[in-house]
Coordinates of C-alpha atoms in Angstrom, one line a residue:
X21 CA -38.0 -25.3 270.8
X22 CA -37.5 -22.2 268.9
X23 CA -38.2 -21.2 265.2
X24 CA -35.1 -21.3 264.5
X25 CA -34.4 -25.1 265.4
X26 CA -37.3 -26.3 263.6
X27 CA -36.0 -24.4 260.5
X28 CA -32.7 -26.2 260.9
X29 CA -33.8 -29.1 261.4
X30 CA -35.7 -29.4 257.9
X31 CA -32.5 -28.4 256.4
X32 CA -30.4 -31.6 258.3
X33 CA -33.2 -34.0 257.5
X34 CA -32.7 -33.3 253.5
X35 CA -30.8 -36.0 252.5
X36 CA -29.3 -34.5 249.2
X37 CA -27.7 -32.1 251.3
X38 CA -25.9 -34.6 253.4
X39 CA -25.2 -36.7 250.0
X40 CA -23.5 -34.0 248.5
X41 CA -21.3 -33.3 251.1
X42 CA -20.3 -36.6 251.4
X43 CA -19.8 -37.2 247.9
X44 CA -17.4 -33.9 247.7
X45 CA -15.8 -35.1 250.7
X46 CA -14.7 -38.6 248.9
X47 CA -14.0 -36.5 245.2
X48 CA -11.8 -34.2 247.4
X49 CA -9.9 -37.1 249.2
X50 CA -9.6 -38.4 245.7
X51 CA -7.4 -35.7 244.6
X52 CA -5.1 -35.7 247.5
X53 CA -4.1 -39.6 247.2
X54 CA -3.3 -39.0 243.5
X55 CA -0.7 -36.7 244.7
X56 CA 0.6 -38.7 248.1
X57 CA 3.0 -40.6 245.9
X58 CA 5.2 -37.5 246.3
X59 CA 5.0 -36.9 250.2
X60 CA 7.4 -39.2 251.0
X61 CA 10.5 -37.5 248.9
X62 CA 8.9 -34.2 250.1
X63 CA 10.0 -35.1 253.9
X64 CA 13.1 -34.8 252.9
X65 CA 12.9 -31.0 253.2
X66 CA 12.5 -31.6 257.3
X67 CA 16.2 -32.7 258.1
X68 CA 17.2 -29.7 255.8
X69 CA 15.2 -27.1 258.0
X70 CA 15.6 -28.9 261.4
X71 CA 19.6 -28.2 260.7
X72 CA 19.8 -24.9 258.9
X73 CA 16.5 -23.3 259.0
X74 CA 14.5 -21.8 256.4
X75 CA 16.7 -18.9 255.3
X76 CA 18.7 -19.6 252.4
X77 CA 21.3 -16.6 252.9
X78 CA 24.7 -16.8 251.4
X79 CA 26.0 -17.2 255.0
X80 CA 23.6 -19.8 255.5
X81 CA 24.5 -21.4 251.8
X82 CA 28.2 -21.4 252.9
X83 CA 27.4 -23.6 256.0
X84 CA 25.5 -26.1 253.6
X85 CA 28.3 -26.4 251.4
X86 CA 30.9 -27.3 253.0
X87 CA 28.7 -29.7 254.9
X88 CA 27.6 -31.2 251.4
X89 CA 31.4 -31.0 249.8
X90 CA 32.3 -33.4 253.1
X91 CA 29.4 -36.0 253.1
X92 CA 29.9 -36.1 249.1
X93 CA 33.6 -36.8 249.4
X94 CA 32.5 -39.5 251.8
X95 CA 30.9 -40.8 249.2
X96 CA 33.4 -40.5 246.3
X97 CA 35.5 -42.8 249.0
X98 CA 32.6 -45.3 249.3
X99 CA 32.1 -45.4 245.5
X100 CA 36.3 -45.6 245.0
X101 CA 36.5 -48.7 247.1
X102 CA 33.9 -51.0 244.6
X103 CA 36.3 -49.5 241.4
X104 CA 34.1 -46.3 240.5
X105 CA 35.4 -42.8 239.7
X106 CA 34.3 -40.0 241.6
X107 CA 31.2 -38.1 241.2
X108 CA 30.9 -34.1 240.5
X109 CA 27.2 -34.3 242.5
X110 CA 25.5 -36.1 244.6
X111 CA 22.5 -36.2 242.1
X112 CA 25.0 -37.8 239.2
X113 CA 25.8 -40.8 241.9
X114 CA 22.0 -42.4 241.9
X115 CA 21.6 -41.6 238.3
X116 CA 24.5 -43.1 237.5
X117 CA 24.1 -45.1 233.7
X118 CA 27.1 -46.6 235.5
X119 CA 24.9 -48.6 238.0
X120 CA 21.4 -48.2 239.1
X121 CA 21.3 -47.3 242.9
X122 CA 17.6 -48.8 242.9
X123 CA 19.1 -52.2 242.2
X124 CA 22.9 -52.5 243.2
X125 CA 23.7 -54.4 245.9
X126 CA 26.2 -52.3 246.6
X127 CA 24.4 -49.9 248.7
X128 CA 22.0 -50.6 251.7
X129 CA 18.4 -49.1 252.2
X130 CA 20.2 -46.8 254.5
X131 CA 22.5 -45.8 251.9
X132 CA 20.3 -45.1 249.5
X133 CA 18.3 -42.7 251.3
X134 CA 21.7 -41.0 252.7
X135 CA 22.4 -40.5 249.0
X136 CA 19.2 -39.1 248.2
X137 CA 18.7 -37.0 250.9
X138 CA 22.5 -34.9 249.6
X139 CA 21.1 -34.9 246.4
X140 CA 18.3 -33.4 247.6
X141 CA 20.3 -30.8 250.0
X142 CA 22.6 -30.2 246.5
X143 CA 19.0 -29.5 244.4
X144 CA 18.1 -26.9 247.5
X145 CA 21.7 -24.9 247.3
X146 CA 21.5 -24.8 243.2
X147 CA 17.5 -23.3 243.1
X148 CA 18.5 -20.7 246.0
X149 CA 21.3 -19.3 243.7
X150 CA 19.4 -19.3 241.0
X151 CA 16.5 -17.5 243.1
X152 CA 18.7 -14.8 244.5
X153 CA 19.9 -14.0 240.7
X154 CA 16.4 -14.1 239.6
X155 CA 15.0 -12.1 242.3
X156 CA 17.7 -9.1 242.2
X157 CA 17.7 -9.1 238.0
X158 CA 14.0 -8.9 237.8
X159 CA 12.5 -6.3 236.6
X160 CA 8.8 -5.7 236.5
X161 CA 8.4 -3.0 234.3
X162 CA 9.3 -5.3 231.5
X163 CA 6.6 -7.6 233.0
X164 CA 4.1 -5.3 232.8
X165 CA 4.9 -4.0 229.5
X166 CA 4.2 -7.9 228.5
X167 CA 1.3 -7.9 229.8
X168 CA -0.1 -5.1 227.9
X169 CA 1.1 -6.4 224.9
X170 CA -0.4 -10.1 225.7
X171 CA -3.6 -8.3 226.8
X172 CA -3.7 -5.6 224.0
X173 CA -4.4 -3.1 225.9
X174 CA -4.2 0.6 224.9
X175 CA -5.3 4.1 226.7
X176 CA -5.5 4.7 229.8
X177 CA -6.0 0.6 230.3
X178 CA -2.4 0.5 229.5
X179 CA -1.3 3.5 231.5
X180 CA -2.9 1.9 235.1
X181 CA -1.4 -1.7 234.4
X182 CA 1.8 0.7 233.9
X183 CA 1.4 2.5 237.2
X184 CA 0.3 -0.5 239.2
X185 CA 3.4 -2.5 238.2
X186 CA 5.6 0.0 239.3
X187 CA 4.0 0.1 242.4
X188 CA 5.1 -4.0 242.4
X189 CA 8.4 -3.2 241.8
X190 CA 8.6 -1.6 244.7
X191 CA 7.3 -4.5 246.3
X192 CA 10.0 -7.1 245.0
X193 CA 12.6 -4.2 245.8
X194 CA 11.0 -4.4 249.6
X195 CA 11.0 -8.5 248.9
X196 CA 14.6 -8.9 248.4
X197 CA 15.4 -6.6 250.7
X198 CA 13.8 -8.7 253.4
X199 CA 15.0 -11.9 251.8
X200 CA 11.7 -13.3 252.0
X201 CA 12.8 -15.0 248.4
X202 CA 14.8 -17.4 250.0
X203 CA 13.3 -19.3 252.4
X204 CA 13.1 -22.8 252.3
X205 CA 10.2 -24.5 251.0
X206 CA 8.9 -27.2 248.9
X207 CA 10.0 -27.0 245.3
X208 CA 7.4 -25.6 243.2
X209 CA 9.0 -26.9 239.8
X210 CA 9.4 -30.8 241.3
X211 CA 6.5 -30.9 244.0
X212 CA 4.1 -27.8 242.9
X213 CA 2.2 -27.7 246.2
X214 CA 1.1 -24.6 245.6
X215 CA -1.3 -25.6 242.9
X216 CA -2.2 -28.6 244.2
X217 CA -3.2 -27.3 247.5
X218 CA -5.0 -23.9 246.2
X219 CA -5.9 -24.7 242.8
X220 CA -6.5 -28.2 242.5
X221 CA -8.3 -28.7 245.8
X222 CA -9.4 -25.0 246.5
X223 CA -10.8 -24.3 243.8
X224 CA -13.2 -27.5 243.5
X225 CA -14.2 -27.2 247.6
X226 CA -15.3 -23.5 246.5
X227 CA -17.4 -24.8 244.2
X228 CA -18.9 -27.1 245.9
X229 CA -19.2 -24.8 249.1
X230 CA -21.2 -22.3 246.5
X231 CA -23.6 -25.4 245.0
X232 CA -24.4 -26.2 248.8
X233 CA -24.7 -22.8 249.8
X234 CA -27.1 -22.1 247.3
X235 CA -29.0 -25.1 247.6
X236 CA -29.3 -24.6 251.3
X237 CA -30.5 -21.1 250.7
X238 CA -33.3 -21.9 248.2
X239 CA -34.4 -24.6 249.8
X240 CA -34.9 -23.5 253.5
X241 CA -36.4 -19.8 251.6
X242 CA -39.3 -21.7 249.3
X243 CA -39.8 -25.0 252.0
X244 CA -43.4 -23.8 252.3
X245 CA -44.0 -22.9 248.9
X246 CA -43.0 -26.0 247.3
X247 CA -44.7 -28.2 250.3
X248 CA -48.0 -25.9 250.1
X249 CA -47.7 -25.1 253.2
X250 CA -47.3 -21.2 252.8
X251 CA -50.5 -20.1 253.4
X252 CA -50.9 -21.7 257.0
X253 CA -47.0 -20.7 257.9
X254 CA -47.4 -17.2 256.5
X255 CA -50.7 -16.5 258.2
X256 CA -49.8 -17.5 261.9
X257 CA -49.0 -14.9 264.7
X258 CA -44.8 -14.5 263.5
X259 CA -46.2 -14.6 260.1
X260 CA -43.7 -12.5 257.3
X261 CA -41.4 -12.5 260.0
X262 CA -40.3 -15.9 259.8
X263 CA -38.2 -14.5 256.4
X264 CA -35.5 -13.7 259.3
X265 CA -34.8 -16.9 260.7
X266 CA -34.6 -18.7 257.4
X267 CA -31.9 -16.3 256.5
X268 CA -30.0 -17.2 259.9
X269 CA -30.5 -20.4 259.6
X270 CA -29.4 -20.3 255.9
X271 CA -26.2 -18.4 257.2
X272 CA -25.9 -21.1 260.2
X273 CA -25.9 -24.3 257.7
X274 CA -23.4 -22.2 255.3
X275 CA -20.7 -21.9 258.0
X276 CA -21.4 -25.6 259.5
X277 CA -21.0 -26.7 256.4
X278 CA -17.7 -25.2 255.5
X279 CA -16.3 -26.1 258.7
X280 CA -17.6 -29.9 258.2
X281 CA -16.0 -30.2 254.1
X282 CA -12.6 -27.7 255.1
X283 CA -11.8 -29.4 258.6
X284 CA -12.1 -33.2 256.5
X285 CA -10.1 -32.4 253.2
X286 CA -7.8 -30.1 254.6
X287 CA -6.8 -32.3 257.8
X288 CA -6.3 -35.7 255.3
X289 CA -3.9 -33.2 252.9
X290 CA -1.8 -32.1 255.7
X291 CA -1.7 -35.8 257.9
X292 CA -0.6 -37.2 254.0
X293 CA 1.9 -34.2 253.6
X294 CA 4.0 -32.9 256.2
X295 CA 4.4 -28.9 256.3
X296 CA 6.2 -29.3 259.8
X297 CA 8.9 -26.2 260.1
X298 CA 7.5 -24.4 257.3
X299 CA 4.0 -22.6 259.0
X300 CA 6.4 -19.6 259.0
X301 CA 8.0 -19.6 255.9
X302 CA 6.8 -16.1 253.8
X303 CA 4.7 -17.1 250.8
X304 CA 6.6 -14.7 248.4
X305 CA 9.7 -17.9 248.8
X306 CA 11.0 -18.0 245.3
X307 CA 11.0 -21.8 246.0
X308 CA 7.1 -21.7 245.1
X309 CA 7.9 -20.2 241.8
X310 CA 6.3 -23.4 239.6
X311 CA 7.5 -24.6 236.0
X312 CA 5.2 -21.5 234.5
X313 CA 8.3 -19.4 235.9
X314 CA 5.9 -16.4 237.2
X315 CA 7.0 -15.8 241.0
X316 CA 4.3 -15.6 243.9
X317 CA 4.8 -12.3 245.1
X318 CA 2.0 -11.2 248.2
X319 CA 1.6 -7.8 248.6
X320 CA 2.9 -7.9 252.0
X321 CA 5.1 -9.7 254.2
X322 CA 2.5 -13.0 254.7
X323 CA 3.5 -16.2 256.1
X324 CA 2.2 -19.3 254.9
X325 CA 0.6 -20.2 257.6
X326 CA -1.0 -16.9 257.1
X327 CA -2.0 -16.9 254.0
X328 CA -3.4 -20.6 254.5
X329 CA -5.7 -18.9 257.2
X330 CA -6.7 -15.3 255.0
X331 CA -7.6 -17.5 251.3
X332 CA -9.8 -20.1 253.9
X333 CA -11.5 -16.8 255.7
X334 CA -12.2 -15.5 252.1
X335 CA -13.6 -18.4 251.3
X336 CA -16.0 -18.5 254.0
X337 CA -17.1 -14.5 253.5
X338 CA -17.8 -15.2 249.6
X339 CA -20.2 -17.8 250.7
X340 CA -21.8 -15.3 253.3
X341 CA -22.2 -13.8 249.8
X342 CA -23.6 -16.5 247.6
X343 CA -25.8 -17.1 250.5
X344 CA -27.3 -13.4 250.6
X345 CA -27.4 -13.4 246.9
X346 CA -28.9 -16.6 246.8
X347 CA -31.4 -15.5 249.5
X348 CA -32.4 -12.6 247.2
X349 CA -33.4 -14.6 244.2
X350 CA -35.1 -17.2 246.2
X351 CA -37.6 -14.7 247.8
X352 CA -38.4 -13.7 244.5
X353 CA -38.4 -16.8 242.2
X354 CA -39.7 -19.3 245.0
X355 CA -38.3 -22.0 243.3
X356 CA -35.4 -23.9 244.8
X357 CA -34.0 -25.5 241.0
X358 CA -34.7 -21.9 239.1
X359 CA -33.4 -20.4 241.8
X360 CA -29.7 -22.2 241.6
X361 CA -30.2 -21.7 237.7
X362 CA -30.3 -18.0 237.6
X363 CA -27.5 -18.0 240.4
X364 CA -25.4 -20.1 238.2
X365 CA -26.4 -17.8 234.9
X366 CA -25.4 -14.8 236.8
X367 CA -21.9 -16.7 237.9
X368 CA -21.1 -17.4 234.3
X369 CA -21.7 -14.2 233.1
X370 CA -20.0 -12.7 236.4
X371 CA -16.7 -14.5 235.1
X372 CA -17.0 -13.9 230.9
X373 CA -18.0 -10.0 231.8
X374 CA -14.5 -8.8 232.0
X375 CA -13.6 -10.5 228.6
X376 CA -16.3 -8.7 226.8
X377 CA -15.3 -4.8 227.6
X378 CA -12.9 -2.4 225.5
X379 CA -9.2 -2.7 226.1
X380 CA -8.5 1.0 225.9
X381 CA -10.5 1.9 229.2
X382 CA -11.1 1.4 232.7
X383 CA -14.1 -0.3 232.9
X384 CA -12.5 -3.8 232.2
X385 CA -10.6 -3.0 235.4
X386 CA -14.1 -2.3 237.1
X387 CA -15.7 -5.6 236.0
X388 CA -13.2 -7.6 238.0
X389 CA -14.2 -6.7 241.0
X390 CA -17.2 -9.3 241.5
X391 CA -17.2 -12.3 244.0
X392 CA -16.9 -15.0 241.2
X393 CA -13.6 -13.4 239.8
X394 CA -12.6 -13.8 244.0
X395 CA -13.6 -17.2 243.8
X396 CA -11.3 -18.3 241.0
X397 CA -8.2 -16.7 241.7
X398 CA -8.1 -18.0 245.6
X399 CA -4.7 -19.4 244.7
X400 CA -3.2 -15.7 244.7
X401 CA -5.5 -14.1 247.1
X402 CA -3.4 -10.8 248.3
X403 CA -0.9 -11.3 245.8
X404 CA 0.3 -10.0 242.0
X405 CA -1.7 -12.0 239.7
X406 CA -3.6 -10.3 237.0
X407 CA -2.8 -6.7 235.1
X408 CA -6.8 -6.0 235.8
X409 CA -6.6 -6.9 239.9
X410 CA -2.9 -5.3 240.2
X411 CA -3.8 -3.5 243.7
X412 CA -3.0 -4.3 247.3
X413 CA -6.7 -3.6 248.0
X414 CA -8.5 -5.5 245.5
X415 CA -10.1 -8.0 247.6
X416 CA -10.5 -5.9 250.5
X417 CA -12.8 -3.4 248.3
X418 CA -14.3 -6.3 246.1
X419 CA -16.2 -7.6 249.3
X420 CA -16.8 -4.3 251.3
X421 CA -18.8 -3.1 248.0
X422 CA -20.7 -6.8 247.5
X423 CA -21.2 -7.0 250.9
X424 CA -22.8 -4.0 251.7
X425 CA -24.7 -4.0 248.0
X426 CA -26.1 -7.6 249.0
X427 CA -27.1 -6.6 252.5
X428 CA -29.5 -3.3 251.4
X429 CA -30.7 -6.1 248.3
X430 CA -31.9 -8.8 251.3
X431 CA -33.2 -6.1 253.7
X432 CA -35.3 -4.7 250.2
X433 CA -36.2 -8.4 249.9
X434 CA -37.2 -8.5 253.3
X435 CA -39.9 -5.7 253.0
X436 CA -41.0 -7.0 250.1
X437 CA -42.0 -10.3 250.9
X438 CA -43.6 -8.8 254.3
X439 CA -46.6 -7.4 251.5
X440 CA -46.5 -9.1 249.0
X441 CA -49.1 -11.6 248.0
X442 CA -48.3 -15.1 249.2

């Protein structure tokens, strides 16, 4: 057997490791039952799609309504024959204080979902008129101007957040133009799917992809230290060298790992909710704008699906990160709890950096471009989020420059540890 598999093999014996992961694995499962209450009046998008698509053009909108006038006056009829007057909307008919459609006889099971599902087909035809105004009336200049003011920025802070949103108003010009605003999906101000799937269950699987990583890291890097065993391991014919496959390994249980705590949560959130027909849908829909009102606006034309694929693939590079960073202060604290410690210090003060710099100059622009700022803003990975990360690039140069930084910092490591004293 070689090196390597012994090496992994003390890491899959620990059984804190496997008792974290399960325990996240349970926590994360927790989160997505609290919201499956929902997933059944979110299918209701399906028929919607299956008949009309996901484009929500006027010629499309036309189709709908005069589907939706004829099923409603159906219903006015139904209503007229047990003494009711008509109804202006479908969603007035259920809500009635008239009668409650949850407990009339009046209506079979049948009924009642016929009902709902036009009120939910009326709901869909309202938000896409409301989008297309929204979309062609909006005007990011304004939006950035707030944000300096909200920000208090001043200088030449103030003139890049001025630049940059002008360079995002030509995006929502090239947005409209391509009507990605109006495709169907979920809506964000009823179901907000957005935040439940990439805040509220991204954002705790990152962090507890960067506690294993890290663990994993410090503990396969000091084994031999902490089990006294360095001086006979260090001494043998590989010797130093045996540095190497700790980091591979370290890299090999990081991606297992992810794979194992990403393939469980995120196959349970999408068997509990169905996202059939909308894989394709472009995550700039204006449909995902959430009760906050601020519109998710990608900095290219990126399909959910797509963008599903790009913020898990970022997750997985940042803990090839944390992992080489991790790696780093292991070799030189030898201590797998102090190690995670001063990790964790330096990820704290990674994320309160930004807050502490002057408003007037560019350096407050420069301190967001760290992995842990990455980390928490997964939810708008490649998209218009915050005045300090307004650039198409910022993630692509944010991992380029930790990446290669963190790769001369191990190798350094590397050649340290092969002389110094054990």
């Amino acid at each position: 057997m070689s090196i390597k598999t012994f090496e992994f093999k003390k890491l899959i014996s620990s059984p804190i490791i496997w008792t974290l992961l399960l325990l996240f694995m349970v926590f994360n499962v927790f989160i997505i039952l609290q919201h499956s209450s929902m997933s059944e009046d979110m299918k209701r998008i399906q028929p919607i799609i299956e008949k009309y698509g996901t484009l929500m053009d006027e010629e499309n909108r036309e189709a709908m309504k005069q589907d939706y006038e004829i099923e409603l006056a159906e219903w006015n009829k139904l209503i007229a024959r047990h003494g009711e007057e008509p109804f202006e909307k479908a969603s007035n008919i259920y809500s009635s204080e008239r009668f409650s459609m949850e407990d009339s006889n009046l209506f079979t099971m049948e009924e009642l979902e016929s009902i709902k599902q036009l009120a939910e087909l009326e709901s869909y035809l309202v938000s896409a008129e409301e989008i297309d105004q929204e979309y062609n009336e909006m005007d990011m200049g304004k939006v950035g101007e707030g944000q300096i003011k909200m920000f208090g920025l001043t200088g030449m802070a103030a003139d890049k957040v001025l630049r940059d949103y002008k360079v995002l108003s030509e995006r929502v010009v090239e947005l409209v133009e391509n009507k990605e605003h109006l495709h169907l999906f979920f809506s964000g101000k009823e179901y907000a799917t957005h935040s439940i799937l990439f805040q509220e269950l991204f954002l705790p699987i990152s962090f507890q992809l960067t506690i294993l990583t890290v663990l994993i890291t410090a503990f396969i890097v000091n084994f031999e230290f902490e089990q006294q065993t360095a001086l006979i391991m260090y001494a043998a014919k590989r010797g130093r060298k045996l540095i190497w496959d700790k980091l591979i390994v370290a890299l090999g249980m990081t991606f297992l790992t992810f794979i194992l705590l990403m393939t469980v949560t995120l196959g349970i959130y999408f068997w509990v909710f169905d996202y059939s027909g909308l894989w394709n849908v472009p995550i700039s829909s204006g449909f995902l704008t959430e009760n906050n009102n601020v519109p998710f606006i990608s900095w290219g034309k990126i399909k959910f699906g797509q963008f599903l694929a790009i913020a898990s693939s970022l997750l997985l590079i940042l803990q090839i990160l944390f992992c080489l960073l991790g790696f780093c202060l292991s070799v030189w604290i030898k201590n797998t709890y102090m190690a995670f410690t001063v990790f964790a210090i330096i990820f704290g003060v990674g994320l309160m950096l930004p807050n502490m710099m002057p408003r007037d100059g560019m350096v407050i622009f420069y301190t967001h471009y760290t992995p842990f700022i990455l980390l928490m803003g997964l939810k708008k990975t490649f998209m218009a989020r915050s005045p300090f990360t307004m650039t198409p690039y910022f993630e692509v140069v944010t991992l380029i420059l930790w990446f290669s930084c963190l790769c001369f910092l191990a190798w350094l490591c590397i050649r340290q540890f092969k002389h110094q004293n054990i």
